[in-house]
Short mmCIF file of C-alpha atoms in Angstrom, two decimals:
data_model
loop_
_atom_site.label_atom_id
_atom_site.label_comp_id
_atom_site.label_asym_id
_atom_site.label_seq_id
_atom_site.Cartn_x
_atom_site.Cartn_y
_atom_site.Cartn_z
CA MET A 1 -0.31 0.03 -0.10
CA LEU A 2 2.90 2.42 0.71
CA ALA A 3 4.98 1.32 -2.91
CA LEU A 4 1.27 2.42 -3.93
CA GLN A 5 1.11 5.49 -2.00
CA ILE A 6 4.72 6.49 -3.51
CA LEU A 7 3.86 5.89 -6.89
CA ILE A 8 0.78 7.64 -6.87
CA ASP A 9 2.28 10.78 -5.41
CA GLY A 10 5.96 10.66 -6.68
CA PHE A 11 3.99 11.14 -10.09
CA ALA A 12 2.02 14.04 -9.44
CA ILE A 13 4.47 16.18 -7.88
CA SER A 14 6.84 14.90 -11.04
CA SER A 15 4.45 16.26 -13.52
CA LEU A 16 4.41 19.19 -11.17
CA TYR A 17 8.25 19.32 -11.01
CA ALA A 18 8.13 18.67 -15.38
CA LEU A 19 5.69 21.59 -16.17
CA GLY A 20 7.52 23.87 -13.68
CA ALA A 21 11.14 22.74 -15.13
CA ILE A 22 10.19 22.67 -18.69
CA GLY A 23 9.78 26.76 -18.45
CA PHE A 24 13.66 27.36 -17.36
CA THR A 25 14.69 24.96 -19.49
CA LEU A 26 13.07 26.61 -23.04
CA ILE A 27 14.95 30.03 -21.58
CA PHE A 28 17.97 28.71 -21.37
CA GLY A 29 17.48 27.19 -24.36
CA VAL A 30 16.03 29.43 -26.54
CA SER A 31 17.78 33.07 -24.96
CA GLY A 32 20.37 31.72 -23.07
CA VAL A 33 19.58 32.99 -19.33
CA LEU A 34 19.21 31.34 -16.24
CA ASN A 35 16.21 33.08 -14.46
CA LEU A 36 16.86 32.53 -10.86
CA SER A 37 13.82 34.65 -9.82
CA HIS A 38 11.65 31.20 -11.08
CA GLY A 39 10.93 30.16 -7.91
CA ALA A 40 9.35 33.86 -7.10
CA ILE A 41 7.43 33.93 -9.57
CA MET A 42 5.98 30.73 -9.13
CA VAL A 43 5.22 31.90 -5.39
CA VAL A 44 3.29 35.02 -7.25
CA ALA A 45 1.03 32.94 -9.12
CA ALA A 46 0.05 30.66 -6.70
CA VAL A 47 -0.66 33.53 -4.20
CA ILE A 48 -1.76 35.72 -6.18
CA ALA A 49 -4.80 32.91 -7.01
CA TRP A 50 -5.14 32.33 -3.55
CA TRP A 51 -5.79 36.25 -2.80
CA VAL A 52 -8.53 36.68 -5.78
CA GLY A 53 -9.43 32.98 -4.87
CA GLY A 54 -10.25 34.43 -1.24
CA PHE A 55 -12.77 37.36 -2.41
CA GLY A 56 -15.25 35.05 -3.64
CA SER A 57 -14.58 34.99 -7.53
CA GLY A 58 -14.22 31.24 -7.37
CA PRO A 59 -10.71 28.54 -8.22
CA TYR A 60 -11.38 29.66 -11.67
CA LEU A 61 -10.64 33.37 -11.72
CA GLY A 62 -7.88 32.73 -9.26
CA ALA A 63 -6.57 30.33 -11.35
CA LEU A 64 -6.28 33.05 -14.00
CA ALA A 65 -5.38 35.95 -12.22
CA GLY A 66 -2.58 33.98 -10.89
CA VAL A 67 -1.08 33.12 -14.32
CA ALA A 68 -1.62 36.67 -15.25
CA ALA A 69 0.61 37.94 -12.67
CA SER A 70 3.39 35.17 -13.31
CA LEU A 71 2.71 36.84 -16.90
CA ALA A 72 3.37 39.95 -16.28
CA CYS A 73 6.19 39.01 -14.28
CA ALA A 74 8.57 37.80 -16.51
CA PHE A 75 8.18 40.31 -19.11
CA PHE A 76 8.78 42.71 -16.26
CA THR A 77 12.02 39.95 -15.31
CA TYR A 78 12.70 40.19 -19.60
CA ARG A 79 12.09 44.15 -20.32
CA VAL A 80 14.28 45.52 -17.10
CA ILE A 81 15.93 43.26 -15.91
CA VAL A 82 17.19 41.14 -18.43
CA ARG A 83 17.59 43.04 -21.77
CA PRO A 84 19.16 46.24 -20.06
CA ILE A 85 21.85 44.00 -19.49
CA GLN A 86 22.12 42.42 -22.38
CA ASN A 87 22.22 45.36 -24.72
CA SER A 88 24.07 47.56 -22.28
CA ARG A 89 27.54 48.67 -23.75
CA ALA A 90 29.12 49.22 -20.61
CA ILE A 91 29.22 45.60 -19.75
CA PRO A 92 31.87 43.38 -21.13
CA ARG A 93 30.19 40.84 -23.24
CA GLU A 94 31.78 38.25 -21.42
CA GLU A 95 30.34 38.91 -18.28
CA LYS A 96 26.85 39.72 -19.40
CA GLU A 97 26.13 35.74 -18.34
CA ILE A 98 26.73 36.62 -14.46
CA PHE A 99 25.68 40.36 -14.48
CA VAL A 100 22.04 38.24 -15.48
CA LEU A 101 22.25 35.79 -12.68
CA THR A 102 22.68 38.02 -10.68
CA ALA A 103 20.01 40.65 -11.97
CA THR A 104 18.22 38.05 -11.70
CA LEU A 105 18.51 36.46 -8.50
CA LEU A 106 18.51 40.02 -6.76
CA TRP A 107 14.98 40.78 -8.20
CA GLY A 108 13.65 36.87 -6.90
CA ILE A 109 14.63 38.47 -3.88
CA MET A 110 12.85 41.74 -4.44
CA LEU A 111 9.95 39.14 -5.05
CA GLN A 112 10.30 36.95 -2.18
CA GLU A 113 10.28 39.78 0.43
CA ALA A 114 7.49 41.80 -1.34
CA ILE A 115 5.00 38.65 -0.35
CA ALA A 116 6.31 38.31 2.80
CA TYR A 117 5.40 42.47 3.56
CA PHE A 118 2.11 41.85 1.59
CA PHE A 119 0.34 38.58 2.47
CA THR A 120 2.88 37.11 5.47
CA ASN A 121 5.22 34.81 4.68
CA ASN A 122 2.83 32.15 6.68
CA PRO A 123 2.02 29.27 2.86
CA LYS A 124 -1.07 29.84 1.54
CA THR A 125 -3.06 27.06 0.37
CA VAL A 126 -4.84 27.82 -3.21
CA ARG A 127 -8.30 26.59 -3.76
CA PRO A 128 -8.69 22.79 -5.86
CA LEU A 129 -10.37 23.29 -9.04
CA VAL A 130 -11.91 20.16 -8.26
CA GLU A 131 -12.93 19.02 -4.56
CA GLY A 132 -13.19 14.95 -3.11
CA VAL A 133 -11.34 12.09 -3.26
CA VAL A 134 -11.14 8.29 -5.03
CA MET A 135 -10.01 5.22 -4.02
CA ILE A 136 -6.71 3.89 -6.37
CA LEU A 137 -6.49 -0.06 -5.58
CA GLY A 138 -7.11 0.96 -1.65
CA VAL A 139 -5.08 4.48 -2.23
CA ARG A 140 -7.38 7.31 -0.66
CA THR A 141 -6.26 10.41 -3.22
CA PRO A 142 -7.66 13.65 -3.89
CA LEU A 143 -9.04 14.58 -7.54
CA ASN A 144 -7.25 17.73 -7.52
CA GLU A 145 -3.67 15.50 -7.35
CA ILE A 146 -5.30 13.37 -10.07
CA LEU A 147 -5.87 17.06 -11.84
CA THR A 148 -2.60 18.20 -11.17
CA ALA A 149 -1.01 15.22 -13.17
CA VAL A 150 -3.49 15.05 -15.57
CA LEU A 151 -3.12 19.11 -16.60
CA SER A 152 0.51 19.31 -16.01
CA TRP A 153 1.24 16.96 -19.08
CA LEU A 154 -1.54 18.65 -21.21
CA VAL A 155 0.33 22.24 -21.09
CA ILE A 156 3.56 20.36 -21.79
CA GLY A 157 1.31 18.35 -24.64
CA LEU A 158 0.25 21.31 -26.20
CA LEU A 159 3.66 23.30 -25.79
CA TYR A 160 4.89 20.29 -27.89
CA LEU A 161 2.81 20.58 -30.65
CA LEU A 162 2.86 24.56 -30.96
CA VAL A 163 7.48 23.66 -30.91
CA ASN A 164 7.41 21.16 -33.29
CA ARG A 165 4.22 21.70 -35.60
CA THR A 166 3.87 25.11 -36.30
CA ARG A 167 6.24 27.66 -37.72
CA THR A 168 6.40 29.97 -35.08
CA GLY A 169 7.66 26.95 -32.78
CA LYS A 170 10.24 25.77 -34.99
CA SER A 171 11.45 29.55 -35.11
CA LEU A 172 11.96 28.86 -31.39
CA LEU A 173 13.83 25.86 -32.15
CA ALA A 174 15.90 27.53 -34.66
CA ALA A 175 16.74 30.83 -32.05
CA SER A 176 18.01 28.31 -30.03
CA MET A 177 20.40 26.49 -32.36
CA ASN A 178 20.95 29.37 -34.59
CA PRO A 179 20.00 32.63 -33.52
CA ARG A 180 22.55 34.04 -36.34
CA GLY A 181 21.12 32.16 -38.94
CA LEU A 182 17.83 32.57 -38.10
CA THR A 183 17.99 36.77 -38.31
CA LEU A 184 19.53 36.25 -41.97
CA LEU A 185 16.42 34.66 -42.88
CA GLY A 186 14.50 37.81 -41.75
CA PHE A 187 13.45 36.87 -38.36
CA GLU A 188 13.19 39.42 -35.83
CA LEU A 189 15.33 37.92 -32.64
CA SER A 190 13.59 40.41 -30.06
CA SER A 191 10.11 39.09 -31.20
CA ILE A 192 10.99 35.77 -30.50
CA TYR A 193 13.03 36.25 -27.28
CA VAL A 194 9.18 38.19 -26.17
CA LEU A 195 7.38 35.05 -27.27
CA VAL A 196 9.51 32.26 -24.88
CA TRP A 197 9.05 34.92 -23.03
CA ALA A 198 5.53 34.73 -22.59
CA ILE A 199 5.35 31.10 -22.88
CA TYR A 200 7.61 30.77 -19.71
CA GLY A 201 5.13 33.26 -18.31
CA VAL A 202 2.38 31.07 -18.71
CA LEU A 203 3.68 28.15 -17.94
CA ALA A 204 5.47 29.00 -14.42
CA GLY A 205 1.85 30.30 -13.65
CA ILE A 206 -0.18 27.65 -14.40
CA ALA A 207 2.43 25.62 -12.76
CA GLY A 208 2.64 27.74 -9.38
CA VAL A 209 -1.13 27.88 -9.30
CA LEU A 210 -1.37 24.18 -9.61
CA LEU A 211 1.70 23.67 -6.54
CA GLY A 212 -0.01 26.22 -4.60
CA ALA A 213 -3.66 24.39 -4.52
CA PHE A 214 -1.60 20.84 -4.33
CA LEU A 215 1.08 21.58 -1.75
CA GLY A 216 0.80 25.42 -0.90
CA VAL A 217 3.53 28.02 -0.68
CA SER A 218 4.46 30.71 0.81
CA SER A 219 7.16 33.61 0.40
CA ASP A 220 9.98 31.52 2.29
CA ASN A 221 9.57 28.36 -0.97
CA ALA A 222 10.82 30.94 -3.54
CA GLY A 223 14.30 29.97 -3.08
CA VAL A 224 13.73 26.25 -2.70
CA LEU A 225 11.57 26.27 -5.84
CA THR A 226 14.41 27.77 -7.81
CA ALA A 227 16.57 25.68 -6.55
CA SER A 228 14.55 22.35 -7.52
CA ALA A 229 13.98 23.96 -11.29
CA PHE A 230 18.27 24.33 -11.29
CA SER A 231 19.36 20.94 -10.16
CA ILE A 232 16.43 19.63 -12.78
CA VAL A 233 17.88 21.36 -15.28
CA VAL A 234 21.40 20.57 -14.87
CA LEU A 235 20.43 16.88 -14.12
CA GLY A 236 18.58 16.57 -17.68
CA GLY A 237 20.96 18.27 -19.48
CA LEU A 238 21.02 22.38 -20.14
CA GLY A 239 18.61 23.33 -23.09
CA SER A 240 17.38 20.18 -23.14
CA VAL A 241 13.49 19.62 -22.75
CA SER A 242 13.65 16.11 -22.95
CA GLY A 243 16.51 15.43 -20.73
CA SER A 244 14.62 17.99 -17.68
CA LEU A 245 11.06 15.85 -18.20
CA ILE A 246 13.38 13.02 -17.26
CA ALA A 247 14.93 14.27 -14.55
CA ALA A 248 11.74 15.70 -13.36
CA TYR A 249 11.02 12.51 -12.55
CA VAL A 250 14.12 11.38 -10.33
CA VAL A 251 13.80 14.24 -8.60
CA GLY A 252 10.40 14.26 -7.68
CA TYR A 253 10.07 10.12 -6.83
CA LEU A 254 13.24 10.50 -5.01
CA GLU A 255 12.12 12.75 -2.83
CA THR A 256 9.13 11.18 -2.17
CA MET A 257 10.58 8.48 -0.87
CA THR A 258 12.51 9.73 1.21
CA ALA A 259 10.04 12.07 2.75
CA TYR A 260 7.50 9.09 2.86
CA LEU A 261 10.88 6.72 4.19
CA VAL A 262 12.80 8.77 5.66
CA ASN A 263 11.89 11.97 6.77
CA PRO A 264 9.69 14.92 4.77
CA SER A 265 12.19 17.08 6.47
CA ILE A 266 15.58 16.27 4.21
CA ARG A 267 13.72 15.05 1.53
CA THR A 268 16.07 17.99 -0.89
CA VAL A 269 19.32 15.70 0.72
CA PRO A 270 19.71 13.12 -2.12
CA VAL A 271 18.78 14.94 -4.85
CA LEU A 272 21.66 17.66 -4.50
CA LEU A 273 24.42 14.25 -3.59
CA LEU A 274 22.51 13.10 -6.63
CA LEU A 275 23.12 16.90 -8.78
CA VAL A 276 26.73 16.65 -7.08
CA ALA A 277 27.42 13.26 -8.40
CA VAL A 278 25.96 13.51 -11.67
CA VAL A 279 28.33 17.41 -12.30
CA TYR A 280 31.17 15.12 -11.35
CA VAL A 281 30.74 11.74 -13.54
CA ARG A 282 28.75 13.78 -16.45
CA PRO A 283 28.85 17.29 -16.70
CA GLN A 284 26.51 17.91 -19.35
CA GLY A 285 23.82 15.86 -17.70
CA LEU A 286 21.35 13.14 -18.59
CA LEU A 287 20.56 14.50 -22.47
CA GLY A 288 22.78 17.91 -22.57
CA ARG A 289 24.36 18.87 -25.78
CA ARG A 290 27.97 19.10 -24.35
#
């Protein structure tokens, strides 16, 4: 029975991790940015969904408000934080990456502190989109947990269709492989980057809202969520979407087994040990390009 419980819970949390990490990977693959405000943006989405839903507007309107807040934060991150650094002539080209890392980290801390100031750092649980429980081979499973996994994979599937079946999506792939060649074909890289940040904002928003309904969040979770996404991306291989999906399930199940079999307070420790081992043995990750 415990094994089945771990299997069900691990699948749900792994699907959620995959959704959260795929946007992180997409941003790096296309624009070369490791956005260290990722966790804070997810928390913003969850907290806004909780706040709007608390006015009696219902969970669906709250969820939409959370995704909209995430989208706004993503645009702000790109337009105000990342793009000015990338276009700056005062910063040497070889130092721009570290400036972007530092700036997004500081922006994430600012978001975290703003959430704590306006909403306190107490955990917030978003009202689930569906209520009730079902029995799966004798294991009581909330319907919201099943919905979390289903929606996560539905969004991932839609993203796959967008990237591989549309002209716009193929331009994103081209930008990740050869941005200079894409500009020679008449595409504006600035438009491509705006699009990918918009997609990222929606993905992070949905992941944040689902996480808030599944486990609950607080401002203190921002750093942990960023670290989890970063761990998944490094394990899977920087820029590899398929690698991130595999790594999300490795991380999700490892954390779930640790929580159930050892102690929930140290569930992230085995993941960090695995990350260190992978960095030493295979620095490019599971499916990294290099």
